[in-house]
Tab-separated table of C-alpha atoms (C1' of nucleotides) in Angstrom:
chain	number	residue	atom	x	y	z
A	1	MET	CA	0.000	0.000	0.000
A	2	VAL	CA	2.830	2.388	0.729
A	3	ALA	CA	3.834	4.369	-2.285
A	4	THR	CA	7.530	3.785	-2.573
A	5	LEU	CA	9.918	6.406	-3.788
A	6	ASP	CA	13.455	5.540	-4.687
A	7	LEU	CA	15.083	8.558	-3.130
A	8	ASN	CA	18.520	7.184	-3.868
A	9	LEU	CA	17.945	7.683	-7.541
A	10	THR	CA	16.218	11.003	-7.454
A	11	LEU	CA	18.464	12.666	-4.932
A	12	PHE	CA	21.786	11.578	-6.309
A	13	CYS	CA	22.971	14.597	-8.197
A	14	PRO	CA	26.595	14.703	-9.246
A	15	THR	CA	28.399	17.987	-9.164
A	16	ASP	CA	28.791	19.986	-12.326
A	17	ASP	CA	32.432	19.045	-12.763
A	18	THR	CA	31.814	15.271	-12.377
A	19	PRO	CA	30.655	13.479	-15.537
A	20	VAL	CA	27.521	11.438	-14.830
A	21	ASN	CA	28.684	8.341	-16.705
A	22	GLU	CA	31.882	8.189	-14.730
A	23	VAL	CA	30.131	8.268	-11.374
A	24	ILE	CA	27.660	5.536	-12.271
A	25	PHE	CA	30.449	3.355	-13.687
A	26	ASN	CA	32.533	3.597	-10.551
A	27	LEU	CA	29.625	2.637	-8.320
A	28	ASP	CA	28.496	-0.386	-10.335
A	29	ASP	CA	31.676	-1.990	-11.595
A	30	ASP	CA	32.968	-4.611	-9.091
A	31	ASP	CA	35.902	-5.816	-11.175
A	32	GLU	CA	37.567	-2.531	-11.656
A	33	ASP	CA	39.688	-0.485	-9.366
A	34	HIS	CA	37.623	0.803	-6.427
A	35	SER	CA	39.776	3.811	-5.837
A	36	PHE	CA	36.788	6.105	-6.246
A	37	VAL	CA	35.064	4.471	-3.258
A	38	LYS	CA	38.118	3.677	-1.183
A	39	GLU	CA	39.654	7.103	-1.151
A	40	ALA	CA	38.375	8.485	2.151
A	41	ASP	CA	39.618	11.977	1.478
A	42	ASP	CA	37.889	12.146	-1.918
A	43	PRO	CA	35.260	14.968	-1.668
A	44	SER	CA	32.891	12.882	-3.828
A	45	VAL	CA	32.897	10.104	-1.212
A	46	GLU	CA	32.071	12.573	1.507
A	47	GLU	CA	29.322	13.963	-0.696
A	48	LEU	CA	27.972	10.435	-1.251
A	49	SER	CA	28.046	9.735	2.465
A	50	ARG	CA	26.255	12.984	3.216
A	51	ILE	CA	23.600	12.348	0.582
A	52	SER	CA	23.159	8.820	1.879
A	53	LYS	CA	22.513	10.097	5.398
A	54	GLU	CA	20.186	12.741	4.038
A	55	ASN	CA	18.445	10.042	2.080
A	56	MET	CA	17.919	7.986	5.241
A	57	LYS	CA	16.479	10.991	7.032
A	58	LEU	CA	14.110	11.701	4.170
A	59	LYS	CA	12.996	8.069	4.117
A	60	GLU	CA	12.370	8.275	7.854
A	61	SER	CA	10.406	11.502	7.416
A	62	LEU	CA	8.382	9.949	4.619
A	63	SER	CA	7.655	6.951	6.802
A	64	VAL	CA	6.505	9.202	9.648
A	65	ALA	CA	4.359	11.270	7.287
A	66	TRP	CA	2.800	8.121	5.867
A	67	ASP	CA	2.041	6.784	9.369
A	68	MET	CA	0.402	10.083	10.256
A	69	TYR	CA	-1.601	10.004	7.041
A	70	ASN	CA	-2.867	6.498	7.867
A	71	SER	CA	-3.704	7.586	11.393
A	72	LEU	CA	-5.649	10.605	10.117
A	73	ASN	CA	-7.347	8.438	7.527
A	74	ALA	CA	-8.531	6.078	10.280
A	75	GLN	CA	-9.789	9.027	12.355
A	76	VAL	CA	-11.741	10.463	9.418
A	77	LYS	CA	-13.325	7.056	8.709
A	78	LYS	CA	-14.252	6.720	12.380
A	79	LEU	CA	-15.862	10.187	12.359
A	80	MET	CA	-17.851	9.209	9.255
A	81	HIS	CA	-19.007	6.061	10.984
A	82	ASP	CA	-20.007	7.951	14.163
A	83	LYS	CA	-21.897	10.523	12.118
A	84	GLU	CA	-23.847	7.821	10.279
A	85	GLU	CA	-24.718	6.173	13.598
A	86	LEU	CA	-25.890	9.493	15.003
A	87	GLU	CA	-28.084	10.024	11.951
A	88	CYS	CA	-29.779	6.687	12.654
A	89	SER	CA	-30.069	7.241	16.413
A	90	PRO	CA	-33.443	7.134	18.239
A	91	LYS	CA	-32.894	10.720	19.404
A	92	LYS	CA	-32.621	11.971	15.854
A	93	ARG	CA	-35.657	9.943	14.786
A	94	LYS	CA	-37.623	11.528	17.655
A	95	PHE	CA	-36.723	15.018	16.407
A	96	GLU	CA	-37.740	14.117	12.872
A	97	GLU	CA	-41.072	12.766	14.159
A	98	THR	CA	-41.577	16.029	16.070
A	99	VAL	CA	-40.881	18.006	12.912
A	100	GLN	CA	-43.318	15.877	10.912
A	101	GLN	CA	-45.991	16.349	13.572
A	102	SER	CA	-45.474	20.090	13.777
A	103	LEU	CA	-45.614	20.389	9.985
A	104	TRP	CA	-48.807	18.313	9.956
A	105	LYS	CA	-50.440	20.715	12.431
A	106	MET	CA	-49.154	23.800	10.614
A	107	PRO	CA	-51.660	25.809	8.557
A	108	ASN	CA	-51.197	25.463	4.767
A	109	ASP	CA	-50.154	29.083	4.299
A	110	LYS	CA	-47.373	28.668	6.833
A	111	LEU	CA	-45.902	25.484	5.383
A	112	PRO	CA	-42.356	25.897	4.122
A	113	ARG	CA	-41.951	26.568	0.424
A	114	SER	CA	-40.596	23.821	-1.806
A	115	GLY	CA	-36.807	23.878	-1.661
A	116	THR	CA	-37.031	24.810	2.004
A	117	LYS	CA	-35.982	22.207	4.540
A	118	ILE	CA	-36.404	22.381	8.310
A	119	VAL	CA	-34.039	20.377	10.484
A	120	TYR	CA	-34.052	20.080	14.256
A	121	VAL	CA	-30.568	19.642	15.653
A	122	PRO	CA	-29.707	18.640	19.237
A	123	VAL	CA	-27.201	21.047	20.829
A	124	ASP	CA	-25.702	21.722	24.207
A	125	PRO	CA	-28.323	23.824	26.092
A	126	SER	CA	-25.541	25.759	27.842
A	127	ASP	CA	-24.017	26.682	24.489
A	128	LYS	CA	-25.520	30.031	23.520
A	129	SER	CA	-23.908	30.195	20.081
A	130	LEU	CA	-26.125	29.357	17.129
A	131	VAL	CA	-23.494	27.360	15.305
A	132	VAL	CA	-24.658	24.165	13.588
A	133	LYS	CA	-21.987	21.982	11.994
A	134	ASP	CA	-23.544	20.608	8.824
A	135	GLY	CA	-20.469	20.204	6.647
A	136	TYR	CA	-20.858	23.474	4.789
A	137	GLN	CA	-19.209	26.833	5.429
A	138	TRP	CA	-21.536	29.717	6.280
A	139	ARG	CA	-21.223	33.468	6.679
A	140	LYS	CA	-23.482	35.096	9.218
A	141	TYR	CA	-25.142	38.244	7.888
A	142	GLY	CA	-27.731	39.078	10.517
A	143	GLN	CA	-29.428	38.290	13.786
A	144	LYS	CA	-32.910	39.217	14.974
A	145	VAL	CA	-35.132	38.614	17.958
A	146	THR	CA	-38.485	37.500	16.610
A	147	ARG	CA	-41.882	38.128	18.125
A	148	ASP	CA	-42.841	34.502	18.747
A	149	ASN	CA	-39.539	33.332	20.237
A	150	PRO	CA	-37.338	35.093	22.827
A	151	SER	CA	-34.241	33.385	21.402
A	152	PRO	CA	-32.518	35.343	18.636
A	153	ARG	CA	-32.653	34.034	15.076
A	154	ALA	CA	-29.371	33.984	13.161
A	155	TYR	CA	-29.212	34.408	9.387
A	156	TYR	CA	-26.479	32.720	7.347
A	157	LYS	CA	-25.483	32.653	3.685
A	158	CYS	CA	-23.357	29.925	2.132
A	159	SER	CA	-19.725	31.051	1.990
A	160	PHE	CA	-19.768	30.340	-1.764
A	161	ALA	CA	-22.400	33.077	-2.264
A	162	PRO	CA	-23.279	34.584	-4.697
A	163	THR	CA	-22.317	31.443	-6.687
A	164	CYS	CA	-24.288	29.300	-4.224
A	165	PRO	CA	-27.712	30.793	-3.346
A	166	VAL	CA	-28.366	28.750	-0.193
A	167	LYS	CA	-29.367	30.519	3.022
A	168	LYS	CA	-30.175	29.174	6.445
A	169	LYS	CA	-31.862	30.471	9.583
A	170	VAL	CA	-30.937	29.100	12.979
A	171	GLN	CA	-33.089	29.584	16.067
A	172	ARG	CA	-33.315	27.810	19.381
A	173	SER	CA	-36.530	25.882	19.883
A	174	MET	CA	-39.030	27.411	22.276
A	175	ASP	CA	-40.072	23.989	23.597
A	176	ASP	CA	-36.696	22.386	24.057
A	177	ASN	CA	-33.671	24.552	24.863
A	178	GLY	CA	-31.429	21.674	23.800
A	179	VAL	CA	-32.669	21.831	20.218
A	180	VAL	CA	-32.149	24.390	17.478
A	181	MET	CA	-34.371	24.683	14.419
A	182	VAL	CA	-32.412	25.144	11.207
A	183	THR	CA	-34.281	26.289	8.095
A	184	TYR	CA	-32.432	25.768	4.813
A	185	GLU	CA	-33.521	27.630	1.686
A	186	GLY	CA	-32.299	26.495	-1.718
A	187	GLU	CA	-29.928	23.785	-2.907
A	188	HIS	CA	-26.132	23.836	-2.776
A	189	ASN	CA	-24.483	23.729	-6.195
A	190	HIS	CA	-21.256	22.278	-4.765
A	191	ARG	CA	-20.128	19.492	-2.424
A	192	SER	CA	-19.801	19.962	1.309
A	193	THR	CA	-16.394	19.549	2.951
A	194	MET	CA	-17.501	16.197	4.377
A	195	GLN	CA	-18.725	15.049	0.972
A	196	GLU	CA	-15.374	15.961	-0.573
A	197	VAL	CA	-13.539	13.890	2.041
A	198	ARG	CA	-16.022	11.037	1.657
A	199	TYR	CA	-15.611	11.105	-2.120
A	200	ALA	CA	-11.829	11.041	-1.904
A	201	LEU	CA	-11.892	8.180	0.619
A	202	ALA	CA	-14.419	6.206	-1.427
A	203	HIS	CA	-12.143	6.319	-4.463
A	204	GLU	CA	-8.894	5.978	-2.585
A	205	SER	CA	-8.822	2.157	-2.536
A	206	GLU	CA	-9.280	1.966	-6.323
A	207	ILE	CA	-6.407	4.318	-6.822
A	208	LEU	CA	-4.170	2.661	-4.259
A	209	SER	CA	-4.672	-0.755	-5.869
A	210	THR	CA	-2.829	0.363	-8.982
A	211	SER	CA	0.937	0.551	-8.974
A	212	GLU	CA	0.869	3.704	-11.092
A	213	ARG	CA	-1.107	5.526	-8.392
A	214	ARG	CA	0.743	8.806	-8.381
A	215	VAL	CA	1.094	8.897	-12.136
A	216	ASP	CA	-2.567	8.081	-12.827
A	217	SER	CA	-4.337	10.462	-10.495
A	218	PRO	CA	-2.153	13.017	-8.814
A	219	LYS	CA	-5.225	15.313	-8.521
A	220	LEU	CA	-7.017	12.881	-6.239
A	221	ASP	CA	-4.204	13.014	-3.718
A	222	GLU	CA	-4.304	16.760	-3.862
A	223	VAL	CA	-8.064	16.823	-3.250
A	224	LEU	CA	-7.808	14.311	-0.410
A	225	VAL	CA	-4.993	16.107	1.344
A	226	GLU	CA	-6.564	19.514	0.810
A	227	GLN	CA	-9.960	18.466	2.111
A	228	MET	CA	-8.544	16.563	5.070
A	229	ALA	CA	-6.376	19.524	5.943
A	230	THR	CA	-9.333	21.920	5.709
A	231	TYR	CA	-11.590	19.676	7.742
A	232	LEU	CA	-9.094	18.692	10.423
A	233	SER	CA	-7.479	22.110	10.787
A	234	LYS	CA	-10.850	23.389	12.094
A	235	ASP	CA	-10.207	21.310	15.199
A	236	PRO	CA	-7.851	23.241	17.528
A	237	ASN	CA	-6.983	20.045	19.413
A	238	PHE	CA	-5.946	18.374	16.219
A	239	THR	CA	-3.660	21.197	15.131
A	240	SER	CA	-1.901	21.414	18.491
A	241	GLU	CA	-1.451	17.643	18.703
A	242	LEU	CA	-0.209	17.527	15.126
A	243	ALA	CA	2.325	20.267	15.859
A	244	ALA	CA	3.527	18.375	18.933
A	245	ALA	CA	3.795	15.114	17.012
A	246	ILE	CA	5.749	16.699	14.156
A	247	SER	CA	8.174	18.487	16.477
A	248	SER	CA	8.860	15.292	18.439
A	249	LYS	CA	9.449	13.353	15.210
A	250	ILE	CA	11.802	16.027	13.925
A	251	LEU	CA	13.823	15.756	17.138
A	252	GLU	CA	13.981	11.969	16.720
A	253	VAL	CA	15.274	12.299	13.169
A	254	GLU	CA	17.851	14.897	14.132
A	255	THR	CA	19.287	12.671	16.862
A	256	PHE	CA	19.456	9.758	14.391
B	1	DC	C1'	-4.532	42.337	6.922
B	2	DG	C1'	-8.244	39.664	5.188
B	3	DA	C1'	-12.173	37.076	6.791
B	4	DT	C1'	-15.875	36.825	9.808
B	5	DT	C1'	-19.142	38.486	13.255
B	6	DT	C1'	-21.862	42.023	15.460
B	7	DT	C1'	-25.401	45.227	15.457
B	8	DG	C1'	-28.097	49.254	14.371
B	9	DA	C1'	-30.285	51.081	10.282
B	10	DC	C1'	-32.982	50.362	6.524
B	11	DC	C1'	-36.444	48.184	3.463
B	12	DA	C1'	-40.538	45.554	1.960
B	13	DG	C1'	-44.779	43.320	2.939
B	14	DC	C1'	-48.861	43.084	5.438
B	15	DG	C1'	-52.894	44.319	8.309
B	16	DC	C1'	-55.536	47.914	10.134
C	1	DG	C1'	-50.570	56.416	5.934
C	2	DC	C1'	-48.901	54.184	9.971
C	3	DG	C1'	-47.040	50.713	12.761
C	4	DC	C1'	-45.388	46.129	13.232
C	5	DT	C1'	-42.495	42.416	11.775
C	6	DG	C1'	-39.090	39.633	9.338
C	7	DG	C1'	-35.269	39.944	6.432
C	8	DT	C1'	-31.088	42.273	4.604
C	9	DC	C1'	-27.378	45.651	4.374
C	10	DA	C1'	-23.196	47.608	5.685
C	11	DA	C1'	-19.981	49.897	8.804
C	12	DA	C1'	-17.514	48.853	12.844
C	13	DA	C1'	-15.489	45.523	15.740
C	14	DT	C1'	-13.215	41.316	16.400
C	15	DC	C1'	-10.510	37.369	15.301
C	16	DG	C1'	-6.782	34.463	13.578
DNA sequence: CGATTTTGACCAGCGC
DNA sequence: GCGCTGGTCAAAATCG
């Protein structure tokens, strides 16, 4: 599964005054005089030794980076799994039933327009912010206290506006302080961050199964890394732990 | 310094 | 026309 890179080949760069053919010949030919290798005071030998050590360090760094990538990959998959479980939870079903019931009782003229979706989301009652994590990025453009509810209503536009016309309103439920009512208007014309990550992960195995992975689809790696970075960098714990992990690994490599 | 949030002002629709 | 209400704008403040 690990994409191997032969760093020995790519990093070995002879100096301008050393013909390439000569260097390769001296390294490969066992029958000939090994003076090129044996001469300890030859600057080329020192250069080779230095590059070799550098090569080892780079391999180590690559290994560490790959381990971290796998670890992050596992965390993202776990989050996906948890989210799907939450979506199927009895609590969520109860909210959806409540919504259905309230819509059923609602007069026809007050029913939401087509393209409008109402979602009830459980939140921490002590948390006064009206932030609902739904996988999209939003820009708040207003807040009002409405007549029928003492809790303020927050107005958001999709961050991709005006390209994406979607708006949402977020207001704490009058009946249950642990629930916010989110009203979405319109349809997104782009993927959410979570959908981007899910897409990349769903196609990752196909790509990884081919030996020409990096040649065939370099863009997929870019999308995966970019989306994972965007998604995970939102978590302050993740960024601090990542920084700590990288710094400790760098120290390990330096003492190698 | 750019992006985002806050918040008072403003506007449109509706009922009286 | 006037007042009420929900929705939006935009300048100032705040954040990273």
